[in-house]
């Protein structure tokens, strides 16, 4: 005859073992989830070999080194995920975590950022760097948090040059009536209107074909973009105007960023700071090298401008400063030229 105490004991042990097994099945997925790295998608629209492309890859390397097993950074160059028109929306929807749009893209979130689009405001990239590191420049990084965007860093591309499919590009009158591709920016649109040219807003990925087929006559860009995108193959003349800057702001979703664990946020911030130093140092080197490659290719003539030529361009464009003063703010427009030596 079976002892009732033994039966009860066996039932208790069996129940305990079943409870433990059930608990394990509930805990194990949570542990696996906790150990999964945070996937960070970094999307941008240019080639890997550009300063921005190299900066993104350096950030991936540094972030994964500083936070082993905690983050996985996936970089998507050349509009593989989203083009110019969709990347900000994708960031706000959480489809990507990092993007680095041109500064021109942010004017719908704050008009103050238009200061970077004003022509002939900065003498060179060193002046741009000094302004961005000033209190005024750093303040712009956090100027869009109420709209869901947090700026983490400025990345240089370089100073802008002007190109056309015409043989002559020396004075402002040489672009009258021509069609120019521009980024979606009210300032850049007004800039070409002031030159009696016709600005055409167009995604970056579409520019080569538009130049090749004559949909547009010209564009403005940095040496690295002109080379990496092969624009020099479908343009006759590139004028060395250095009339503006194409830089980027690396931005993230402010709510997503604030929700990260403190140690992850710290590691990503450190990685971004180091990647920024790397990318910005690289920008000058790449632009200088790509300018030489374009010259050596012999497909587009590089038009050097005299002081009188540049003065004529400056005179034609300078009224733009006053035109956009209301949205940008007189304080920022005054602070920017102080960065020039």
mmCIF file of C-alpha atoms in Angstrom:
data_model
loop_
_atom_site.group_PDB
_atom_site.id
_atom_site.type_symbol
_atom_site.label_atom_id
_atom_site.label_comp_id
_atom_site.label_asym_id
_atom_site.label_seq_id
_atom_site.Cartn_x
_atom_site.Cartn_y
_atom_site.Cartn_z
ATOM 1 C CA UNK A 1 0.000 0.000 0.000
ATOM 2 C CA UNK A 2 1.342 3.389 -0.967
ATOM 3 C CA UNK A 3 2.073 5.801 1.851
ATOM 4 C CA UNK A 4 -0.142 8.938 1.443
ATOM 5 C CA UNK A 5 2.672 11.143 2.727
ATOM 6 C CA UNK A 6 4.931 9.793 -0.041
ATOM 7 C CA UNK A 7 2.282 10.536 -2.703
ATOM 8 C CA UNK A 8 1.832 14.068 -1.446
ATOM 9 C CA UNK A 9 5.590 14.590 -1.374
ATOM 10 C CA UNK A 10 5.978 13.310 -4.928
ATOM 11 C CA UNK A 11 3.117 15.535 -6.128
ATOM 12 C CA UNK A 12 4.700 18.538 -4.449
ATOM 13 C CA UNK A 13 8.086 17.848 -6.068
ATOM 14 C CA UNK A 14 6.479 17.350 -9.485
ATOM 15 C CA UNK A 15 4.535 20.592 -9.160
ATOM 16 C CA UNK A 16 7.643 22.446 -8.095
ATOM 17 C CA UNK A 17 9.590 21.093 -11.039
ATOM 18 C CA UNK A 18 6.792 22.049 -13.443
ATOM 19 C CA UNK A 19 6.647 25.563 -12.006
ATOM 20 C CA UNK A 20 10.398 25.912 -12.382
ATOM 21 C CA UNK A 21 10.219 24.740 -15.990
ATOM 22 C CA UNK A 22 7.428 27.185 -16.762
ATOM 23 C CA UNK A 23 9.360 29.990 -15.117
ATOM 24 C CA UNK A 24 12.431 29.131 -17.187
ATOM 25 C CA UNK A 25 10.460 29.312 -20.436
ATOM 26 C CA UNK A 26 9.203 32.740 -19.404
ATOM 27 C CA UNK A 27 12.607 34.065 -18.308
ATOM 28 C CA UNK A 28 14.772 32.747 -21.134
ATOM 29 C CA UNK A 29 13.185 34.898 -23.883
ATOM 30 C CA UNK A 30 13.591 37.971 -21.671
ATOM 31 C CA UNK A 31 17.253 37.154 -21.109
ATOM 32 C CA UNK A 32 17.784 36.609 -24.841
ATOM 33 C CA UNK A 33 16.052 39.892 -25.564
ATOM 34 C CA UNK A 34 18.187 41.717 -23.011
ATOM 35 C CA UNK A 35 21.334 40.315 -24.593
ATOM 36 C CA UNK A 36 20.358 41.313 -28.152
ATOM 37 C CA UNK A 37 22.294 44.352 -29.422
ATOM 38 C CA UNK A 38 20.470 47.577 -30.185
ATOM 39 C CA UNK A 39 20.328 47.808 -33.985
ATOM 40 C CA UNK A 40 21.113 51.314 -35.224
ATOM 41 C CA UNK A 41 20.417 52.042 -38.880
ATOM 42 C CA UNK A 42 22.506 54.906 -40.264
ATOM 43 C CA UNK A 43 21.147 55.983 -43.656
ATOM 44 C CA UNK A 44 22.679 58.564 -45.991
ATOM 45 C CA UNK A 45 22.500 59.525 -49.668
ATOM 46 C CA UNK A 46 26.122 59.743 -50.842
ATOM 47 C CA UNK A 47 28.843 57.241 -51.749
ATOM 48 C CA UNK A 48 31.047 55.455 -49.210
ATOM 49 C CA UNK A 49 34.167 57.213 -50.504
ATOM 50 C CA UNK A 50 32.908 60.712 -49.675
ATOM 51 C CA UNK A 51 33.697 62.390 -46.322
ATOM 52 C CA UNK A 52 30.182 61.631 -45.046
ATOM 53 C CA UNK A 53 30.412 58.032 -46.213
ATOM 54 C CA UNK A 54 33.729 57.550 -44.453
ATOM 55 C CA UNK A 55 32.456 59.288 -41.327
ATOM 56 C CA UNK A 56 29.489 56.933 -41.101
ATOM 57 C CA UNK A 57 31.736 53.880 -41.421
ATOM 58 C CA UNK A 58 34.116 55.260 -38.778
ATOM 59 C CA UNK A 59 31.183 55.845 -36.425
ATOM 60 C CA UNK A 60 30.101 52.217 -36.901
ATOM 61 C CA UNK A 61 33.613 50.988 -36.138
ATOM 62 C CA UNK A 62 33.978 53.136 -33.015
ATOM 63 C CA UNK A 63 30.476 52.562 -31.648
ATOM 64 C CA UNK A 64 30.726 48.778 -31.908
ATOM 65 C CA UNK A 65 34.203 48.865 -30.358
ATOM 66 C CA UNK A 66 33.098 51.010 -27.418
ATOM 67 C CA UNK A 67 29.855 49.076 -26.879
ATOM 68 C CA UNK A 68 30.678 45.458 -27.783
ATOM 69 C CA UNK A 69 27.560 43.328 -27.962
ATOM 70 C CA UNK A 70 25.368 46.278 -26.997
ATOM 71 C CA UNK A 71 24.938 47.972 -30.370
ATOM 72 C CA UNK A 72 25.045 46.950 -34.012
ATOM 73 C CA UNK A 73 25.390 49.838 -36.458
ATOM 74 C CA UNK A 74 24.193 49.184 -40.000
ATOM 75 C CA UNK A 75 25.261 51.790 -42.583
ATOM 76 C CA UNK A 76 23.214 52.270 -45.764
ATOM 77 C CA UNK A 77 24.913 54.634 -48.281
ATOM 78 C CA UNK A 78 23.815 56.019 -51.659
ATOM 79 C CA UNK A 79 20.079 56.259 -50.879
ATOM 80 C CA UNK A 80 19.825 52.475 -50.448
ATOM 81 C CA UNK A 81 17.071 52.927 -47.847
ATOM 82 C CA UNK A 82 15.759 56.463 -48.286
ATOM 83 C CA UNK A 83 16.467 59.371 -50.608
ATOM 84 C CA UNK A 84 16.663 63.068 -49.833
ATOM 85 C CA UNK A 85 12.904 63.528 -49.745
ATOM 86 C CA UNK A 86 12.116 60.697 -47.313
ATOM 87 C CA UNK A 87 14.975 60.339 -44.850
ATOM 88 C CA UNK A 88 13.807 62.915 -42.292
ATOM 89 C CA UNK A 89 10.324 61.442 -42.263
ATOM 90 C CA UNK A 90 11.831 57.964 -41.851
ATOM 91 C CA UNK A 91 13.869 59.159 -38.865
ATOM 92 C CA UNK A 92 10.847 60.665 -37.145
ATOM 93 C CA UNK A 93 8.876 57.451 -37.755
ATOM 94 C CA UNK A 94 11.673 55.347 -36.255
ATOM 95 C CA UNK A 95 12.533 53.509 -39.483
ATOM 96 C CA UNK A 96 16.164 54.657 -39.095
ATOM 97 C CA UNK A 97 18.068 55.978 -36.086
ATOM 98 C CA UNK A 98 20.765 58.183 -37.639
ATOM 99 C CA UNK A 99 20.841 60.295 -40.774
ATOM 100 C CA UNK A 100 23.144 63.085 -41.899
ATOM 101 C CA UNK A 101 21.244 65.394 -44.259
ATOM 102 C CA UNK A 102 22.659 68.545 -45.763
ATOM 103 C CA UNK A 103 22.024 71.549 -43.547
ATOM 104 C CA UNK A 104 19.689 72.907 -46.231
ATOM 105 C CA UNK A 105 17.165 70.169 -45.429
ATOM 106 C CA UNK A 106 16.332 71.571 -41.989
ATOM 107 C CA UNK A 107 14.841 74.924 -42.925
ATOM 108 C CA UNK A 108 11.296 73.569 -42.514
ATOM 109 C CA UNK A 109 12.112 72.789 -38.878
ATOM 110 C CA UNK A 110 13.942 76.017 -38.046
ATOM 111 C CA UNK A 111 14.662 78.996 -40.276
ATOM 112 C CA UNK A 112 17.809 79.740 -38.262
ATOM 113 C CA UNK A 113 19.632 76.907 -40.025
ATOM 114 C CA UNK A 114 19.360 78.888 -43.270
ATOM 115 C CA UNK A 115 22.418 80.829 -42.136
ATOM 116 C CA UNK A 116 24.561 78.077 -43.702
ATOM 117 C CA UNK A 117 22.921 78.522 -47.117
ATOM 118 C CA UNK A 118 23.640 82.236 -47.420
ATOM 119 C CA UNK A 119 26.203 82.762 -50.212
ATOM 120 C CA UNK A 120 29.644 84.230 -49.518
ATOM 121 C CA UNK A 121 29.083 84.324 -45.750
ATOM 122 C CA UNK A 122 32.138 82.199 -44.930
ATOM 123 C CA UNK A 123 35.577 82.609 -46.496
ATOM 124 C CA UNK A 124 36.575 78.963 -46.201
ATOM 125 C CA UNK A 125 35.923 75.699 -44.386
ATOM 126 C CA UNK A 126 38.061 76.736 -41.399
ATOM 127 C CA UNK A 127 35.714 79.665 -40.836
ATOM 128 C CA UNK A 128 32.716 77.334 -41.039
ATOM 129 C CA UNK A 129 34.373 75.091 -38.447
ATOM 130 C CA UNK A 130 34.984 77.979 -36.053
ATOM 131 C CA UNK A 131 31.380 79.124 -36.314
ATOM 132 C CA UNK A 132 29.968 75.624 -35.786
ATOM 133 C CA UNK A 133 32.070 75.208 -32.635
ATOM 134 C CA UNK A 134 30.949 78.575 -31.256
ATOM 135 C CA UNK A 135 28.066 78.977 -28.812
ATOM 136 C CA UNK A 136 25.838 80.161 -31.665
ATOM 137 C CA UNK A 137 26.691 77.169 -33.838
ATOM 138 C CA UNK A 138 26.304 74.619 -31.043
ATOM 139 C CA UNK A 139 22.947 76.127 -30.116
ATOM 140 C CA UNK A 140 21.598 75.202 -33.550
ATOM 141 C CA UNK A 141 22.148 71.485 -32.808
ATOM 142 C CA UNK A 142 19.426 71.556 -30.156
ATOM 143 C CA UNK A 143 17.157 74.073 -31.874
ATOM 144 C CA UNK A 144 14.815 71.392 -33.291
ATOM 145 C CA UNK A 145 14.183 69.129 -30.299
ATOM 146 C CA UNK A 146 10.605 70.366 -30.021
ATOM 147 C CA UNK A 147 10.111 68.967 -33.530
ATOM 148 C CA UNK A 148 11.606 65.608 -32.582
ATOM 149 C CA UNK A 149 15.119 66.123 -33.996
ATOM 150 C CA UNK A 150 18.352 66.237 -32.012
ATOM 151 C CA UNK A 151 21.573 67.281 -33.700
ATOM 152 C CA UNK A 152 24.665 65.395 -32.542
ATOM 153 C CA UNK A 153 27.402 66.826 -34.757
ATOM 154 C CA UNK A 154 28.309 68.836 -37.829
ATOM 155 C CA UNK A 155 30.153 66.978 -40.568
ATOM 156 C CA UNK A 156 31.979 68.855 -43.295
ATOM 157 C CA UNK A 157 31.691 68.132 -46.954
ATOM 158 C CA UNK A 158 33.274 71.248 -48.362
ATOM 159 C CA UNK A 159 32.851 74.535 -50.123
ATOM 160 C CA UNK A 160 30.534 74.676 -53.127
ATOM 161 C CA UNK A 161 31.617 75.132 -56.733
ATOM 162 C CA UNK A 162 29.335 75.988 -59.637
ATOM 163 C CA UNK A 163 29.216 73.935 -62.846
ATOM 164 C CA UNK A 164 27.380 74.140 -66.179
ATOM 165 C CA UNK A 165 27.200 72.495 -69.587
ATOM 166 C CA UNK A 166 28.387 75.781 -71.152
ATOM 167 C CA UNK A 167 31.908 76.796 -72.166
ATOM 168 C CA UNK A 168 31.884 80.078 -70.252
ATOM 169 C CA UNK A 169 31.274 80.413 -66.516
ATOM 170 C CA UNK A 170 33.107 83.429 -65.171
ATOM 171 C CA UNK A 171 30.630 86.159 -64.245
ATOM 172 C CA UNK A 172 27.045 86.137 -62.899
ATOM 173 C CA UNK A 173 25.638 87.024 -66.314
ATOM 174 C CA UNK A 174 26.964 83.705 -67.662
ATOM 175 C CA UNK A 175 24.251 81.754 -65.830
ATOM 176 C CA UNK A 176 21.301 83.916 -66.866
ATOM 177 C CA UNK A 177 18.412 81.751 -68.047
ATOM 178 C CA UNK A 178 20.133 78.449 -67.201
ATOM 179 C CA UNK A 179 18.469 75.688 -65.186
ATOM 180 C CA UNK A 180 20.282 74.636 -62.001
ATOM 181 C CA UNK A 181 19.574 71.686 -59.759
ATOM 182 C CA UNK A 182 19.246 72.745 -56.131
ATOM 183 C CA UNK A 183 18.486 71.100 -52.828
ATOM 184 C CA UNK A 184 15.073 71.857 -51.362
ATOM 185 C CA UNK A 185 15.943 75.216 -49.797
ATOM 186 C CA UNK A 186 14.202 78.579 -50.021
ATOM 187 C CA UNK A 187 17.574 80.332 -49.731
ATOM 188 C CA UNK A 188 19.138 78.387 -52.595
ATOM 189 C CA UNK A 189 16.071 78.970 -54.732
ATOM 190 C CA UNK A 190 16.261 82.704 -54.088
ATOM 191 C CA UNK A 191 20.024 82.643 -54.748
ATOM 192 C CA UNK A 192 19.568 81.457 -58.329
ATOM 193 C CA UNK A 193 16.559 83.716 -58.873
ATOM 194 C CA UNK A 194 18.860 86.623 -57.947
ATOM 195 C CA UNK A 195 21.173 85.471 -60.744
ATOM 196 C CA UNK A 196 18.260 85.351 -63.231
ATOM 197 C CA UNK A 197 18.699 81.567 -63.429
ATOM 198 C CA UNK A 198 16.041 78.877 -62.986
ATOM 199 C CA UNK A 199 16.422 76.677 -59.896
ATOM 200 C CA UNK A 200 15.047 73.124 -60.042
ATOM 201 C CA UNK A 201 14.591 71.187 -56.779
ATOM 202 C CA UNK A 202 15.750 67.630 -57.284
ATOM 203 C CA UNK A 203 16.871 64.619 -55.230
ATOM 204 C CA UNK A 204 20.616 64.023 -55.161
ATOM 205 C CA UNK A 205 20.296 60.563 -56.702
ATOM 206 C CA UNK A 206 18.645 62.046 -59.819
ATOM 207 C CA UNK A 207 21.238 64.723 -60.610
ATOM 208 C CA UNK A 208 23.641 62.799 -62.858
ATOM 209 C CA UNK A 209 20.927 61.713 -65.271
ATOM 210 C CA UNK A 210 19.376 65.185 -65.258
ATOM 211 C CA UNK A 211 22.731 66.729 -66.195
ATOM 212 C CA UNK A 212 23.401 64.034 -68.781
ATOM 213 C CA UNK A 213 20.056 64.492 -70.525
ATOM 214 C CA UNK A 214 19.953 68.285 -70.245
ATOM 215 C CA UNK A 215 16.968 68.403 -67.902
ATOM 216 C CA UNK A 216 19.141 70.866 -65.988
ATOM 217 C CA UNK A 217 22.140 72.831 -67.250
ATOM 218 C CA UNK A 218 24.174 72.910 -64.079
ATOM 219 C CA UNK A 219 24.496 72.363 -60.354
ATOM 220 C CA UNK A 220 26.446 73.474 -57.288
ATOM 221 C CA UNK A 221 28.426 71.027 -55.193
ATOM 222 C CA UNK A 222 31.695 70.162 -53.491
ATOM 223 C CA UNK A 223 34.661 68.657 -55.299
ATOM 224 C CA UNK A 224 34.131 65.302 -53.577
ATOM 225 C CA UNK A 225 30.487 65.083 -54.664
ATOM 226 C CA UNK A 226 31.264 66.285 -58.176
ATOM 227 C CA UNK A 227 33.893 63.554 -58.502
ATOM 228 C CA UNK A 228 32.206 60.650 -56.712
ATOM 229 C CA UNK A 229 28.934 61.203 -58.570
ATOM 230 C CA UNK A 230 30.788 61.745 -61.885
ATOM 231 C CA UNK A 231 29.107 65.098 -62.490
ATOM 232 C CA UNK A 232 32.346 66.298 -64.107
ATOM 233 C CA UNK A 233 31.747 63.826 -66.930
ATOM 234 C CA UNK A 234 28.516 65.571 -67.967
ATOM 235 C CA UNK A 235 29.522 69.211 -67.402
ATOM 236 C CA UNK A 236 31.800 71.389 -69.501
ATOM 237 C CA UNK A 237 32.892 73.995 -66.961
ATOM 238 C CA UNK A 238 33.344 74.144 -63.184
ATOM 239 C CA UNK A 239 33.886 77.611 -61.729
ATOM 240 C CA UNK A 240 35.917 77.680 -58.518
ATOM 241 C CA UNK A 241 33.568 80.012 -56.671
ATOM 242 C CA UNK A 242 33.677 78.640 -53.090
ATOM 243 C CA UNK A 243 30.451 80.597 -52.725
ATOM 244 C CA UNK A 244 28.831 78.471 -50.054
ATOM 245 C CA UNK A 245 29.146 75.396 -47.905
ATOM 246 C CA UNK A 246 27.626 71.945 -48.068
ATOM 247 C CA UNK A 247 27.816 70.498 -44.606
ATOM 248 C CA UNK A 248 25.727 67.958 -42.783
ATOM 249 C CA UNK A 249 24.111 67.675 -39.404
ATOM 250 C CA UNK A 250 24.090 64.178 -37.965
ATOM 251 C CA UNK A 251 20.666 63.917 -36.342
ATOM 252 C CA UNK A 252 18.746 61.337 -34.386
ATOM 253 C CA UNK A 253 15.206 60.984 -33.113
ATOM 254 C CA UNK A 254 15.222 62.962 -29.864
ATOM 255 C CA UNK A 255 12.754 60.638 -28.109
ATOM 256 C CA UNK A 256 14.661 57.513 -29.156
ATOM 257 C CA UNK A 257 17.950 59.038 -27.980
ATOM 258 C CA UNK A 258 16.543 60.018 -24.586
ATOM 259 C CA UNK A 259 15.206 56.477 -24.150
ATOM 260 C CA UNK A 260 18.611 54.805 -24.545
ATOM 261 C CA UNK A 261 20.431 53.393 -21.504
ATOM 262 C CA UNK A 262 22.824 55.984 -20.110
ATOM 263 C CA UNK A 263 25.933 53.916 -20.853
ATOM 264 C CA UNK A 264 24.871 53.366 -24.470
ATOM 265 C CA UNK A 265 24.147 57.056 -24.955
ATOM 266 C CA UNK A 266 27.559 57.923 -23.495
ATOM 267 C CA UNK A 267 29.363 55.445 -25.726
ATOM 268 C CA UNK A 268 27.558 56.639 -28.847
ATOM 269 C CA UNK A 269 28.331 60.271 -27.981
ATOM 270 C CA UNK A 270 32.017 59.469 -27.634
ATOM 271 C CA UNK A 271 32.017 57.518 -30.889
ATOM 272 C CA UNK A 272 30.276 60.400 -32.666
ATOM 273 C CA UNK A 273 32.790 62.955 -31.362
ATOM 274 C CA UNK A 274 35.737 60.860 -32.582
ATOM 275 C CA UNK A 275 34.077 60.085 -35.912
ATOM 276 C CA UNK A 276 33.400 63.804 -36.405
ATOM 277 C CA UNK A 277 37.056 64.709 -35.899
ATOM 278 C CA UNK A 278 38.020 61.975 -38.349
ATOM 279 C CA UNK A 279 35.416 62.912 -40.989
ATOM 280 C CA UNK A 280 36.126 66.635 -40.866
ATOM 281 C CA UNK A 281 39.884 66.150 -41.193
ATOM 282 C CA UNK A 282 39.230 63.834 -44.109
ATOM 283 C CA UNK A 283 36.945 66.308 -45.878
ATOM 284 C CA UNK A 284 39.741 68.696 -46.852
ATOM 285 C CA UNK A 285 42.015 65.895 -48.017
ATOM 286 C CA UNK A 286 39.333 64.245 -50.145
ATOM 287 C CA UNK A 287 38.190 67.510 -51.723
ATOM 288 C CA UNK A 288 41.734 68.492 -52.651
ATOM 289 C CA UNK A 289 42.448 65.045 -54.091
ATOM 290 C CA UNK A 290 39.163 64.955 -56.013
ATOM 291 C CA UNK A 291 39.749 68.405 -57.460
ATOM 292 C CA UNK A 292 43.047 67.134 -58.845
ATOM 293 C CA UNK A 293 41.376 63.989 -60.217
ATOM 294 C CA UNK A 294 38.778 66.110 -62.012
ATOM 295 C CA UNK A 295 41.493 68.340 -63.478
ATOM 296 C CA UNK A 296 43.565 65.336 -64.570
ATOM 297 C CA UNK A 297 40.540 63.693 -66.232
ATOM 298 C CA UNK A 298 40.322 66.641 -68.627
ATOM 299 C CA UNK A 299 36.588 66.270 -69.202
ATOM 300 C CA UNK A 300 35.468 69.493 -67.504
ATOM 301 C CA UNK A 301 37.424 72.725 -67.532
ATOM 302 C CA UNK A 302 38.097 74.191 -64.081
ATOM 303 C CA UNK A 303 37.573 77.943 -64.389
ATOM 304 C CA UNK A 304 39.675 79.932 -61.940
ATOM 305 C CA UNK A 305 38.165 83.282 -61.010
ATOM 306 C CA UNK A 306 39.966 86.576 -60.431
ATOM 307 C CA UNK A 307 39.289 88.839 -57.455
ATOM 308 C CA UNK A 308 37.172 91.029 -59.731
ATOM 309 C CA UNK A 309 35.187 88.003 -60.890
ATOM 310 C CA UNK A 310 34.511 86.926 -57.302
ATOM 311 C CA UNK A 311 33.577 90.477 -56.349
ATOM 312 C CA UNK A 312 30.958 90.478 -59.098
ATOM 313 C CA UNK A 313 29.485 87.186 -57.840
ATOM 314 C CA UNK A 314 29.482 88.476 -54.254
ATOM 315 C CA UNK A 315 27.754 91.704 -55.273
ATOM 316 C CA UNK A 316 25.063 89.750 -57.121
ATOM 317 C CA UNK A 317 24.366 87.449 -54.160
ATOM 318 C CA UNK A 318 24.967 89.598 -51.100
ATOM 319 C CA UNK A 319 21.426 91.080 -50.992
ATOM 320 C CA UNK A 320 20.366 87.579 -49.933
ATOM 321 C CA UNK A 321 21.678 88.278 -46.424
ATOM 322 C CA UNK A 322 19.116 91.026 -45.901
ATOM 323 C CA UNK A 323 16.315 89.076 -47.579
ATOM 324 C CA UNK A 324 16.452 86.223 -45.047
ATOM 325 C CA UNK A 325 17.397 88.205 -41.971
ATOM 326 C CA UNK A 326 13.909 87.964 -40.481
ATOM 327 C CA UNK A 327 13.862 84.183 -40.279
ATOM 328 C CA UNK A 328 17.520 83.564 -39.495
ATOM 329 C CA UNK A 329 18.050 86.400 -37.063
ATOM 330 C CA UNK A 330 20.411 89.327 -37.284
ATOM 331 C CA UNK A 331 22.459 87.909 -34.410
ATOM 332 C CA UNK A 332 23.374 84.752 -36.326
ATOM 333 C CA UNK A 333 24.101 86.608 -39.569
ATOM 334 C CA UNK A 334 26.419 88.934 -37.631
ATOM 335 C CA UNK A 335 28.075 86.070 -35.729
ATOM 336 C CA UNK A 336 28.915 83.989 -38.804
ATOM 337 C CA UNK A 337 31.325 86.399 -40.611
ATOM 338 C CA UNK A 338 33.187 86.920 -37.302
ATOM 339 C CA UNK A 339 34.522 83.405 -37.789
ATOM 340 C CA UNK A 340 36.424 84.626 -40.881
ATOM 341 C CA UNK A 341 40.014 85.673 -40.280
#
